[in-house]
C-alpha positions as a Markdown table, in Angstrom:
| # | Residue | x | y | z |
|---|---|---|---|---|
| 1 | Met | -0.3 | 16.4 | -7.2 |
| 2 | Lys | 0.5 | 15.6 | -3.5 |
| 3 | Phe | 0.9 | 19.3 | -2.8 |
| 4 | Ile | -2.6 | 20.1 | -4.1 |
| 5 | Val | -4.2 | 17.2 | -2.3 |
| 6 | Ser | -2.4 | 18.1 | 0.9 |
| 7 | Thr | -3.5 | 21.8 | 0.6 |
| 8 | Val | -7.1 | 21.0 | 0.0 |
| 9 | Leu | -7.2 | 18.2 | 2.6 |
| 10 | Thr | -5.7 | 20.6 | 5.2 |
| 11 | Gly | -8.2 | 23.3 | 4.5 |
| 12 | Val | -11.2 | 20.9 | 4.5 |
| 13 | Leu | -10.1 | 19.0 | 7.6 |
| 14 | Ala | -9.4 | 22.3 | 9.4 |
| 15 | Phe | -12.8 | 23.5 | 8.6 |
| 16 | Ile | -14.4 | 20.4 | 9.9 |
| 17 | Val | -12.2 | 20.3 | 13.0 |
| 18 | Gly | -12.9 | 24.0 | 13.7 |
| 19 | Leu | -16.6 | 23.2 | 14.0 |
| 20 | Tyr | -16.2 | 20.9 | 16.9 |
| 21 | Phe | -12.8 | 21.7 | 18.6 |
| 22 | Pro | -11.0 | 24.8 | 19.8 |
| 23 | Trp | -8.8 | 26.8 | 17.4 |
| 24 | Trp | -5.7 | 24.7 | 18.1 |
| 25 | Gly | -7.4 | 21.7 | 16.5 |
| 26 | Ile | -6.2 | 23.0 | 13.2 |
| 27 | Ala | -2.7 | 22.3 | 14.2 |
| 28 | Val | -3.5 | 18.7 | 15.0 |
| 29 | Ser | -5.4 | 18.3 | 11.7 |
| 30 | Ser | -2.5 | 19.8 | 9.7 |
| 31 | Leu | 0.0 | 17.6 | 11.5 |
| 32 | Leu | -2.0 | 14.5 | 10.6 |
| 33 | Val | -2.3 | 15.5 | 7.0 |
| 34 | Ala | 1.5 | 16.1 | 6.8 |
| 35 | Val | 2.2 | 12.7 | 8.4 |
| 36 | Leu | -0.2 | 10.9 | 6.0 |
| 37 | Val | 0.8 | 12.7 | 2.8 |
| 38 | His | 4.6 | 12.5 | 2.6 |
| 39 | Gln | 6.3 | 15.6 | 1.2 |
| 40 | Lys | 9.5 | 17.4 | 1.6 |
| 41 | Ser | 9.5 | 19.7 | 4.7 |
| 42 | Trp | 9.2 | 23.0 | 2.9 |
| 43 | Arg | 6.4 | 21.7 | 0.7 |
| 44 | Ala | 4.5 | 20.4 | 3.8 |
| 45 | Phe | 4.9 | 23.8 | 5.5 |
| 46 | Leu | 3.6 | 25.6 | 2.4 |
| 47 | Ala | 0.7 | 23.2 | 1.9 |
| 48 | Gly | -0.4 | 23.7 | 5.5 |
| 49 | Phe | 0.1 | 27.5 | 5.3 |
| 50 | Leu | -1.9 | 27.9 | 2.1 |
| 51 | Gly | -4.6 | 25.5 | 3.2 |
| 52 | Leu | -5.3 | 27.5 | 6.4 |
| 53 | Leu | -4.7 | 30.8 | 4.8 |
| 54 | Leu | -7.4 | 30.1 | 2.3 |
| 55 | Cys | -9.7 | 28.4 | 4.9 |
| 56 | Trp | -9.5 | 31.1 | 7.6 |
| 57 | Gly | -9.2 | 34.0 | 5.2 |
| 58 | Gly | -12.2 | 32.8 | 3.3 |
| 59 | Leu | -14.2 | 32.3 | 6.4 |
| 60 | Ala | -13.3 | 35.7 | 7.8 |
| 61 | Tyr | -14.2 | 37.3 | 4.4 |
| 62 | Trp | -17.5 | 35.4 | 4.3 |
| 63 | Ile | -18.4 | 36.5 | 7.9 |
| 64 | Asp | -17.3 | 40.1 | 7.0 |
| 65 | Met | -19.6 | 40.2 | 4.0 |
| 66 | Lys | -22.5 | 38.7 | 6.0 |
| 67 | Asn | -22.5 | 41.6 | 8.5 |
| 68 | Asn | -21.4 | 44.4 | 6.0 |
| 69 | Gly | -18.0 | 44.7 | 7.6 |
| 70 | Ile | -19.4 | 46.2 | 10.8 |
| 71 | Leu | -17.6 | 44.0 | 13.3 |
| 72 | Ser | -14.3 | 43.7 | 11.4 |
| 73 | Ser | -14.0 | 47.4 | 11.0 |
| 74 | Lys | -14.6 | 48.0 | 14.7 |
| 75 | Ile | -12.0 | 45.3 | 15.6 |
| 76 | Ala | -9.6 | 46.8 | 13.1 |
| 77 | Gln | -9.9 | 50.2 | 14.9 |
| 78 | Val | -9.0 | 48.6 | 18.2 |
| 79 | Leu | -5.9 | 47.0 | 16.7 |
| 80 | Pro | -3.2 | 49.1 | 15.0 |
| 81 | Leu | -4.7 | 48.5 | 11.5 |
| 82 | Gly | -6.2 | 51.9 | 10.9 |
| 83 | Gly | -9.7 | 50.5 | 10.7 |
| 84 | Asn | -8.9 | 48.5 | 7.6 |
| 85 | Ser | -11.0 | 45.3 | 7.7 |
| 86 | Phe | -9.1 | 43.8 | 4.8 |
| 87 | Leu | -5.9 | 43.9 | 6.8 |
| 88 | Leu | -7.7 | 42.2 | 9.7 |
| 89 | Ile | -8.9 | 39.4 | 7.3 |
| 90 | Leu | -5.3 | 39.1 | 6.0 |
| 91 | Val | -3.8 | 38.9 | 9.5 |
| 92 | Thr | -6.4 | 36.3 | 10.5 |
| 93 | Gly | -5.4 | 34.1 | 7.5 |
| 94 | Val | -1.7 | 34.5 | 8.1 |
| 95 | Val | -1.9 | 33.6 | 11.8 |
| 96 | Gly | -3.9 | 30.5 | 11.0 |
| 97 | Gly | -1.5 | 29.7 | 8.1 |
| 98 | Leu | 1.5 | 30.0 | 10.4 |
| 99 | Val | 0.0 | 27.7 | 13.0 |
| 100 | Ala | -0.9 | 25.1 | 10.4 |
| 101 | Gly | 2.4 | 25.5 | 8.5 |
| 102 | Phe | 4.5 | 24.8 | 11.5 |
| 103 | Ala | 2.3 | 21.9 | 12.5 |
| 104 | Ala | 2.7 | 20.5 | 9.0 |
| 105 | Leu | 6.4 | 21.0 | 9.2 |
| 106 | Thr | 6.5 | 19.1 | 12.5 |
| 107 | Gly | 4.4 | 16.3 | 10.9 |
| 108 | Ser | 6.8 | 16.1 | 8.0 |
| 109 | Tyr | 9.8 | 15.8 | 10.3 |
| 110 | Ile | 8.0 | 13.1 | 12.3 |
| 111 | Arg | 7.4 | 11.2 | 9.1 |
| 112 | Ser | 11.0 | 11.5 | 7.9 |
| 113 | Ser | 12.4 | 10.4 | 11.2 |
| 114 | Lys | 10.8 | 6.9 | 10.9 |
């Protein structure tokens, strides 16, 4: 139950923080969730990773659908993705997930050191 709560809370808090702060605010929010919701370190990493993967991946997909994939296909042509906008959305989610996952891992280690 803690895992689901932590994953959802990480995604929702990252969405709210992303509205007002720079992109690295997601790391701070993920760290705070991991400090407040005590879990083992690998579960904290996975909760942070999945929360942000779903949040940023979902947002990137929603933006892609709103503009019929025009922008994402052009950006995917610039990057070595072969013009595949789905891969760009996946890479976006994975990058956000890694940032949040490592921040949550740090928060878990901070909590366990007390």
